[in-house]
Short mmCIF file of C-alpha atoms and ligand atoms in Angstrom, two decimals:
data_model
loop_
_atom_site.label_atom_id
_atom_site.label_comp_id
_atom_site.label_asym_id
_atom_site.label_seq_id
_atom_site.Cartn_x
_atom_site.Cartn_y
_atom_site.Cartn_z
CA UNK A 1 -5.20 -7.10 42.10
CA UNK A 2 -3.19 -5.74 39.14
CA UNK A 3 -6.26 -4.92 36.26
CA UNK A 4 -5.41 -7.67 33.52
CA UNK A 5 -2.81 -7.14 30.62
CA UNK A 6 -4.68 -7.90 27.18
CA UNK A 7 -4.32 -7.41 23.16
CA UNK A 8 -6.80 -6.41 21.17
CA UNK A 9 -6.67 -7.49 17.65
CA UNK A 10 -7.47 -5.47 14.96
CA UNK A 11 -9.56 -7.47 12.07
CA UNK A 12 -9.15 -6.69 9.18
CA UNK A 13 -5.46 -6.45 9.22
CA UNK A 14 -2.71 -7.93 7.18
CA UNK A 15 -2.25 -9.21 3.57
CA UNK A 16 -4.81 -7.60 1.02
CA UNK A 17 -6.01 -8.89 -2.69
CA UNK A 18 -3.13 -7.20 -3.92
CA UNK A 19 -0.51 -8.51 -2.04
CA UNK A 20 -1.94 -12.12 -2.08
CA UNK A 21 -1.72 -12.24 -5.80
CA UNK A 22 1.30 -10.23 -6.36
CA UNK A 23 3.56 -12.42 -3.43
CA UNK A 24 1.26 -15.26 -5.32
CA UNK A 25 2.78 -14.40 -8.65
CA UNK A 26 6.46 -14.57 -7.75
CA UNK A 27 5.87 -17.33 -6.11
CA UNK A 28 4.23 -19.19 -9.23
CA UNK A 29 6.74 -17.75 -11.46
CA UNK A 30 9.61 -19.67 -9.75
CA UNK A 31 7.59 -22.96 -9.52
CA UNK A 32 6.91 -22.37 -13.05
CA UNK A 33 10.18 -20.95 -14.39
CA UNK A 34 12.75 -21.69 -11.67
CA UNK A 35 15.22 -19.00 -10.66
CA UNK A 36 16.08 -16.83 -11.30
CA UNK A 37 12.85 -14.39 -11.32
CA UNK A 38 13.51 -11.12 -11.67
CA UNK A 39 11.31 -8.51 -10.05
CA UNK A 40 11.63 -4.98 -10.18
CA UNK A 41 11.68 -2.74 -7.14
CA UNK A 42 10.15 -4.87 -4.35
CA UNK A 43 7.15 -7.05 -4.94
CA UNK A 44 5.68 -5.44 -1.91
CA UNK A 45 6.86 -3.07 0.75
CA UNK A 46 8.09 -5.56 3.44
CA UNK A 47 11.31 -7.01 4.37
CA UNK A 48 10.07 -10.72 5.56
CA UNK A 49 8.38 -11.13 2.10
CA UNK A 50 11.14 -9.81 -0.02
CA UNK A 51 13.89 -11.68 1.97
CA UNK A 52 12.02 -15.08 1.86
CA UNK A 53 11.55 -14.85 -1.98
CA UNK A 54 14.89 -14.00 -2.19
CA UNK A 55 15.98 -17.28 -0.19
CA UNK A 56 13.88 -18.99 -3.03
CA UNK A 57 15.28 -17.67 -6.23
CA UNK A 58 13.48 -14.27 -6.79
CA UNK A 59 16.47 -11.41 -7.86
CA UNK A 60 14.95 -7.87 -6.79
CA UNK A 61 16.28 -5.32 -9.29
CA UNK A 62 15.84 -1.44 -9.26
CA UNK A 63 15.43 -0.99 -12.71
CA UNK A 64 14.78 -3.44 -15.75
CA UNK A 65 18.20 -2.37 -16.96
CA UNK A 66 19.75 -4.58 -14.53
CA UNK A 67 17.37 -7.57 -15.63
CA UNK A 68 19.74 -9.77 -18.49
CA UNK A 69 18.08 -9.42 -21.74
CA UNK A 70 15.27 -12.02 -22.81
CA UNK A 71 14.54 -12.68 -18.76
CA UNK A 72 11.65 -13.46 -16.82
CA UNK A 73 10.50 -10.09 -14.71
CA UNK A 74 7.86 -9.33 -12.22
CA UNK A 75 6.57 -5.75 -11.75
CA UNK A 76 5.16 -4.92 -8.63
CA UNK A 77 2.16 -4.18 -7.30
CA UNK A 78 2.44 -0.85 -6.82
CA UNK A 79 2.52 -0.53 -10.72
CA UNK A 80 4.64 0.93 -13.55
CA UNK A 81 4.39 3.86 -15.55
CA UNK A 82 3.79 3.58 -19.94
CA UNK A 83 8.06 4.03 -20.21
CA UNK A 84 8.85 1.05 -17.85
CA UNK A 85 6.57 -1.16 -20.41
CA UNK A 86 8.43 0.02 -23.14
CA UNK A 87 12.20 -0.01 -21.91
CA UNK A 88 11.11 -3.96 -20.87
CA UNK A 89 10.15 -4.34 -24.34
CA UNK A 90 13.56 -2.71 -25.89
CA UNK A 91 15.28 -5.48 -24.04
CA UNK A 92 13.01 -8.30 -24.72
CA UNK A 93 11.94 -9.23 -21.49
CA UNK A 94 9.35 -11.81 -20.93
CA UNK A 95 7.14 -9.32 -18.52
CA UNK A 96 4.40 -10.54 -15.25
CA UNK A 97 2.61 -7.87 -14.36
CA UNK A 98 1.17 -7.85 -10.74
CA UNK A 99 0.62 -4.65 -10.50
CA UNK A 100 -2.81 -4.49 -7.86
CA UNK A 101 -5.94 -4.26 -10.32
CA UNK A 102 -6.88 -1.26 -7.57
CA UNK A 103 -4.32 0.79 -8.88
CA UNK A 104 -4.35 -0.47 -12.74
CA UNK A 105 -7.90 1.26 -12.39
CA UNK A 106 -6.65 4.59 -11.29
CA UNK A 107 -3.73 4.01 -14.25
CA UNK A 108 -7.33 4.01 -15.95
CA UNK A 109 -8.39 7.05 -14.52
CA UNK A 110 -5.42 9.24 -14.70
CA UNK A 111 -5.20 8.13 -18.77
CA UNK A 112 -9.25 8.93 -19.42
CA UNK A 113 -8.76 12.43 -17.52
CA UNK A 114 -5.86 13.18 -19.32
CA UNK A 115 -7.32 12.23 -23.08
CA UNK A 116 -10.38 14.82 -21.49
CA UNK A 117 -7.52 17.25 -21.44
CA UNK A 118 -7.92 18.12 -17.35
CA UNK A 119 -5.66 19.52 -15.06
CA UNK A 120 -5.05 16.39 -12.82
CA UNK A 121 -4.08 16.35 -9.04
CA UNK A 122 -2.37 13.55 -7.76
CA UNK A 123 -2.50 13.58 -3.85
CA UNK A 124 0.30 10.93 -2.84
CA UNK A 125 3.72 10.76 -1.50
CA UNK A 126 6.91 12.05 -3.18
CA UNK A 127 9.25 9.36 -4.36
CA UNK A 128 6.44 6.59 -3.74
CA UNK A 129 6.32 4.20 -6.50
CA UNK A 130 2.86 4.13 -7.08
CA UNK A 131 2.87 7.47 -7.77
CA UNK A 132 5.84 7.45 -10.35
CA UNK A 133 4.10 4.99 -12.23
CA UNK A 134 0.65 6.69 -12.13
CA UNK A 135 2.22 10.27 -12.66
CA UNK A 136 4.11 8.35 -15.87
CA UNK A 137 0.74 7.82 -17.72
CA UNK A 138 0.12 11.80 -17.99
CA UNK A 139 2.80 13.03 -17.21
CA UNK A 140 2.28 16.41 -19.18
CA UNK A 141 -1.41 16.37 -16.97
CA UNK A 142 -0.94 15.52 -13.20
CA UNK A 143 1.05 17.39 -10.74
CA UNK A 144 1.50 15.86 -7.11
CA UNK A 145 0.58 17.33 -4.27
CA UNK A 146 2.24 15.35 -1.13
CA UNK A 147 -0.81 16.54 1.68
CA UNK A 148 -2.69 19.50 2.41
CA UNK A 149 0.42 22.25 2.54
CA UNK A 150 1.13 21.54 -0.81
CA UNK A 151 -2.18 22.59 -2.01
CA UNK A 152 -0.93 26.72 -2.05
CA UNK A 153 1.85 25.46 -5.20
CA UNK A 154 -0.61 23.91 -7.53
CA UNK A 155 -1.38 26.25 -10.89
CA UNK A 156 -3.96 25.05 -12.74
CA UNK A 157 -4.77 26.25 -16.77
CA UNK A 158 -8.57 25.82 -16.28
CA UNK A 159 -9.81 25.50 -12.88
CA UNK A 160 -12.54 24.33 -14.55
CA UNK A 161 -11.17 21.26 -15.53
CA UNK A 162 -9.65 19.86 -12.35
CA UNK A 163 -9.83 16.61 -10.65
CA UNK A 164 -8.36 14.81 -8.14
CA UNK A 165 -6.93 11.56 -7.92
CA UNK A 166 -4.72 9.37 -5.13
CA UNK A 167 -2.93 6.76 -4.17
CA UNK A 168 -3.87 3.78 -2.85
CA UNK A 169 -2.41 3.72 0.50
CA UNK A 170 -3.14 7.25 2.20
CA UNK A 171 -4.63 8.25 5.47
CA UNK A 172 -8.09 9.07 4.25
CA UNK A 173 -8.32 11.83 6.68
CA UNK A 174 -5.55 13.79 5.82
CA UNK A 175 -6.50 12.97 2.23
CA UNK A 176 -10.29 14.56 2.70
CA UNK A 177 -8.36 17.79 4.43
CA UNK A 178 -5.75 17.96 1.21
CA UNK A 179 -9.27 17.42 -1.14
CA UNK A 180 -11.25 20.16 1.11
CA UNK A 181 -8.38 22.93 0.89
CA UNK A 182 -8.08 22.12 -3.02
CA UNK A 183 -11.81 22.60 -3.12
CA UNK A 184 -11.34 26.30 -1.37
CA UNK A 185 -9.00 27.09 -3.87
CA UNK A 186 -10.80 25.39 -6.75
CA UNK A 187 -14.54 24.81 -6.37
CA UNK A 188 -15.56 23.11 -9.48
CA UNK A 189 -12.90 20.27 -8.62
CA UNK A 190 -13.61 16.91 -9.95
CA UNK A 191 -13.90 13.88 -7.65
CA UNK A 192 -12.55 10.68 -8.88
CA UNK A 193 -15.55 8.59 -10.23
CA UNK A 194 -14.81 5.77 -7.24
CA UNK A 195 -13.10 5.63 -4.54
CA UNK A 196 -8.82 5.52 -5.06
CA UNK A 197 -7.50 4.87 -1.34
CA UNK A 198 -8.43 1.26 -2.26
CA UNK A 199 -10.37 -0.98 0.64
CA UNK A 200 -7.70 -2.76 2.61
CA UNK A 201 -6.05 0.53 3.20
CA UNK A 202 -9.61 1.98 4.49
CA UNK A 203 -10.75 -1.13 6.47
CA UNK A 204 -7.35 -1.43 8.22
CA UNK A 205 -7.73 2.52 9.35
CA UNK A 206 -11.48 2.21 10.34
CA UNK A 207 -10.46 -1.16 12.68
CA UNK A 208 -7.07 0.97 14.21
CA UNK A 209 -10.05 3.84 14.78
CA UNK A 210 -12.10 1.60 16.46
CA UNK A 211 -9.47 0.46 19.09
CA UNK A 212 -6.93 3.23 19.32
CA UNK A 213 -9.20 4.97 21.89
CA UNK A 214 -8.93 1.67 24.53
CA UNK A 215 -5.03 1.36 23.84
CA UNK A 216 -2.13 2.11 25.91
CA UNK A 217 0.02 1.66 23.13
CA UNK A 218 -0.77 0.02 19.68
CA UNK A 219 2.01 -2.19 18.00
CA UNK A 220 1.89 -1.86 13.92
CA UNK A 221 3.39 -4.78 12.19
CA UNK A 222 4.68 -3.21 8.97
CA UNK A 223 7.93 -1.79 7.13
CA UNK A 224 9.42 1.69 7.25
CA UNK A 225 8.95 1.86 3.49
CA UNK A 226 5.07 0.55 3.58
CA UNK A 227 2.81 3.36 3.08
CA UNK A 228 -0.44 2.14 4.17
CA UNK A 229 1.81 0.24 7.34
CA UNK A 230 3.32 3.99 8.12
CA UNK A 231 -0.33 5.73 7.82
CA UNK A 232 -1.84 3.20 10.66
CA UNK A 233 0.78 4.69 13.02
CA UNK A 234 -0.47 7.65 12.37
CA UNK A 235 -4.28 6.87 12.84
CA UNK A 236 -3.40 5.29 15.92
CA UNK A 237 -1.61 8.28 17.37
CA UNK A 238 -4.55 10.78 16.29
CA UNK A 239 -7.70 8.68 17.57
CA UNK A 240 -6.30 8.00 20.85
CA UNK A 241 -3.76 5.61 21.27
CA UNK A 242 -1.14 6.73 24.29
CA UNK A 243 1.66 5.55 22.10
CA UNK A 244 2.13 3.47 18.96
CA UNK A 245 5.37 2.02 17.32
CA UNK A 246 6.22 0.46 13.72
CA UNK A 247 8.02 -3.52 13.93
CA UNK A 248 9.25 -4.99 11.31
CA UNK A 249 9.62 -8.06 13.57
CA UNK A 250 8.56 -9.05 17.51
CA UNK A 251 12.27 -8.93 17.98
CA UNK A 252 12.07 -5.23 17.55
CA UNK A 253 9.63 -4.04 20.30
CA UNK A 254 11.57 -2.30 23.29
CA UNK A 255 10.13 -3.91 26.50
CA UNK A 256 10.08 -0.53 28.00
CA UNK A 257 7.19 -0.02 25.83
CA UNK A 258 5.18 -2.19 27.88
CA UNK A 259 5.87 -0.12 30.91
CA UNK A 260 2.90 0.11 32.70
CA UNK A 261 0.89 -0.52 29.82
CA UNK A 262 -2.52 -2.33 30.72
CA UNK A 263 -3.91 -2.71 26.62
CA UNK A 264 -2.21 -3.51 23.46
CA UNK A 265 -3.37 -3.03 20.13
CA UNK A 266 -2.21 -5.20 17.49
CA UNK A 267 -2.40 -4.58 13.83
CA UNK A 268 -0.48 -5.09 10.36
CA UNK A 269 0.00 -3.44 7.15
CA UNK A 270 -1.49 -4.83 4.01
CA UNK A 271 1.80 -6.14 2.90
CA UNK A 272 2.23 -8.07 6.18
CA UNK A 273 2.12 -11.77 6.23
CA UNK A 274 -0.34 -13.07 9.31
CA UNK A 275 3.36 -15.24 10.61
CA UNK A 276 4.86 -11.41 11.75
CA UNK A 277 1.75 -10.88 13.92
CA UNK A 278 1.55 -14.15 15.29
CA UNK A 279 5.29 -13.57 16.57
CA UNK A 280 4.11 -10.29 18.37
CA UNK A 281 1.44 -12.15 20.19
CA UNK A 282 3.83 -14.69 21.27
CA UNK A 283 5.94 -12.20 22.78
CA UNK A 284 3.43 -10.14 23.87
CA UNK A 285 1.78 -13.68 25.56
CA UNK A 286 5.26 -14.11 27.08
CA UNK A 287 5.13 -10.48 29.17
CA UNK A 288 1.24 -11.21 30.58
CA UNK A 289 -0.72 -10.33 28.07
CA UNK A 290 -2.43 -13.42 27.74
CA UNK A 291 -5.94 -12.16 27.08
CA UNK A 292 -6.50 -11.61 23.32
CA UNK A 293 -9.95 -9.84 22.01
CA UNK A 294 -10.64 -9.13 18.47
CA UNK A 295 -11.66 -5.95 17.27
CA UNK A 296 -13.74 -6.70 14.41
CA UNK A 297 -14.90 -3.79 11.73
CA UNK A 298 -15.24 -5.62 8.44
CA UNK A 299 -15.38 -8.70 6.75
CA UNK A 300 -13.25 -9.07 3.58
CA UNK A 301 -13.53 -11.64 0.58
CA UNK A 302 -12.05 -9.84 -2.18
CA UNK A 303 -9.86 -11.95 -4.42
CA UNK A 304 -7.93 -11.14 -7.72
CA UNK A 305 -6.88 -14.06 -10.32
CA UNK A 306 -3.29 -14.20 -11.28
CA UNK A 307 -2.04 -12.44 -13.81
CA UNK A 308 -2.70 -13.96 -17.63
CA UNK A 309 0.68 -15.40 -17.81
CA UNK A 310 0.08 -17.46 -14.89
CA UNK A 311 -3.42 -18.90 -14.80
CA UNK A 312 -3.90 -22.81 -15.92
CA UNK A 313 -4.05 -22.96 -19.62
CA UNK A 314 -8.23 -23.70 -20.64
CA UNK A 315 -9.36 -26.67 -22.52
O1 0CN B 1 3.18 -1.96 1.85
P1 0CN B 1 2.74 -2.04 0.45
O2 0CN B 1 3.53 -2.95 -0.44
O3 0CN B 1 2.69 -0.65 -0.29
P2 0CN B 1 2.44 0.86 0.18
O4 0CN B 1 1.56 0.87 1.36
O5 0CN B 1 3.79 1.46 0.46
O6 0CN B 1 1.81 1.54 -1.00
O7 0CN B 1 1.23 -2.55 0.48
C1 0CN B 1 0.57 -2.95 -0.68
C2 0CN B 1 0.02 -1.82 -1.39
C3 0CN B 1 -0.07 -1.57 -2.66
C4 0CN B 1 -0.17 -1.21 -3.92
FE1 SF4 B 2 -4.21 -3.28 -4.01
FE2 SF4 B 2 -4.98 -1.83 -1.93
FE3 SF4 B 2 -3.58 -4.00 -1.55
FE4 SF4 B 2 -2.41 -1.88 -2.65
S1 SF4 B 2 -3.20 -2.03 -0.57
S2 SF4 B 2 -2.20 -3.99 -3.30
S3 SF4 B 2 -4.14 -1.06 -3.87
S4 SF4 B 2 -5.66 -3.91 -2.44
#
């Protein structure tokens, strides 16, 4: 007899703090406001979430330029740098901030370094917008460095005063080997005083980690443009997994994939709403594998509150 086609289900997986409150926010802002919302850039990085608000009123923008002046707008979660704030302000805008309180606190960081007068290292990716808006606190201060290769171009004025800061959504690995090769070059670097590759994006790697070794072939729920979504691929591939794709949606898995393919894993992004996965498992249900186990490596409770603007008004 053929051995028996099952999933295993990563837990934790799927919508963090962050993106509760932030999706939470726009969400509230329309009941609250009606449409149009504004938001600039996406609330977060995934395509089911940004087209349903859409459906319901919210207008995604690029830039606040675009936003009429006097509007209602919604920055993201991944946060805005000090000159987004102000160019809002120039055109009156009635501003929601969701950016995640995770990376508001290494906003915090990067600005108390930077008053300290260090040389700051921001490991993240190019182009991401957490990083713009981080990088826009100090900008004179921090200098990216996009993973460990990019450690040989960083010039330092004190290499005494260093430290090191991230963002949110990296492969902690490769962030450790970027942080190890910066301390070869510079060994009185600074760590950050807690943790900046926030908790979802950790939990959801240690849970791929844990499975990846019993996995044919592990299916990430997640968007191209999702970092943390992108980095589970990656963990995937490098503790084990025989293959492992990206899907925005079931409808995008290749059956050839299955191909003589005994155990899926299953996992989503921190941006991905539970519905997505729940599709894969369907389809996945549909093909034989009927047998779901769940691959348990954390419990999370975290909540944030809504932003000020949006809580009930107190007695
Ligand atoms: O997918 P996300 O919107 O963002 P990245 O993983 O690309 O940073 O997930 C929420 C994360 C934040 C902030
Ligand atoms: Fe916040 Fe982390 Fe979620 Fe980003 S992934 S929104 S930093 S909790």
């Amino acid at each position: 007899m053929a051995e028996s086609k099952r999933v295993l289900l990563a837990s934790p997986r799927g919508y963090c703090a962050g993106v509760d409150r932030a999706v939470e926010t726009v969400e509230r802002a329309l009941d609250k406001h009606g449409a149009p919302v504004y938001v600039r850039k996406e609330i977060v990085h995934n395509r089911h979430v940004v087209d349903t608000l859409t459906d319901r009123g919210a207008v995604f923008v690029g830039e606040t330029d675009e936003v009429p002046e006097g509007a209602i707008v919604v920055f993201s979660a991944h946060g805005v740098s000090p000159e987004v704030h102000r160019t809002a302000a120039q055109r009156s805008l009635k501003t929601i901030d969701a950016t995640c309180p995770l990376v508001t606190k290494v906003h915090q960081e990067a600005k108390r370094f930077a008053r300290d007068d260090y040389d700051i290292v921001l490991i993240g990716h190019e182009g991401h917008e957490e990083v713009e808006g981080t990088a826009g606190e100090a900008p004179e201060h921090i200098q990216l460095v996009d993973g460990p290769d990019a450690v040989d171009q960083v010039q330092v004025r004190d290499p005494e005063r260093v430290v090191w800061l991230s963002q949110t959504t990296l492969s902690v690995d490769e962030t450790m080997q970027t942080v190890h090769r910066l301390r070869e070059k510079f060994p009185l670097l600074n760590d950050p005083p807690s943790d900046d590759i926030c908790y979802a994006t950790q939990n959801r790697q240690v849970a791929v980690k844990a499975m990846a070794p019993r996995c044919d072939l592990v299916i990430v729920v997640g968007s191209q443009n999702s970092s943390n979504s992108v980095r589970l691929v990656e963990v995937a591939l490098q503790n084990g997994a025989k293959a492992s794709h990206l899907v925005d949606y079931a409808r995008e898995i290749d059956l050839a994939w299955l191909d003589g393919v005994t155990t899926v894993g299953l996992t989503s992004g921190a941006s991905v709403p539970e519905v997505l996965v729940r599709g894969v498992i369907d389809l996945l249900a549909e093909h034989g594998f009927n047998d779901v186990e769940t691959v348990t490596t954390a419990e999370e409770t975290l909540t944030f509150a809504l932003p000020r603007e949006l809580r009930p008004a107190r007695n």
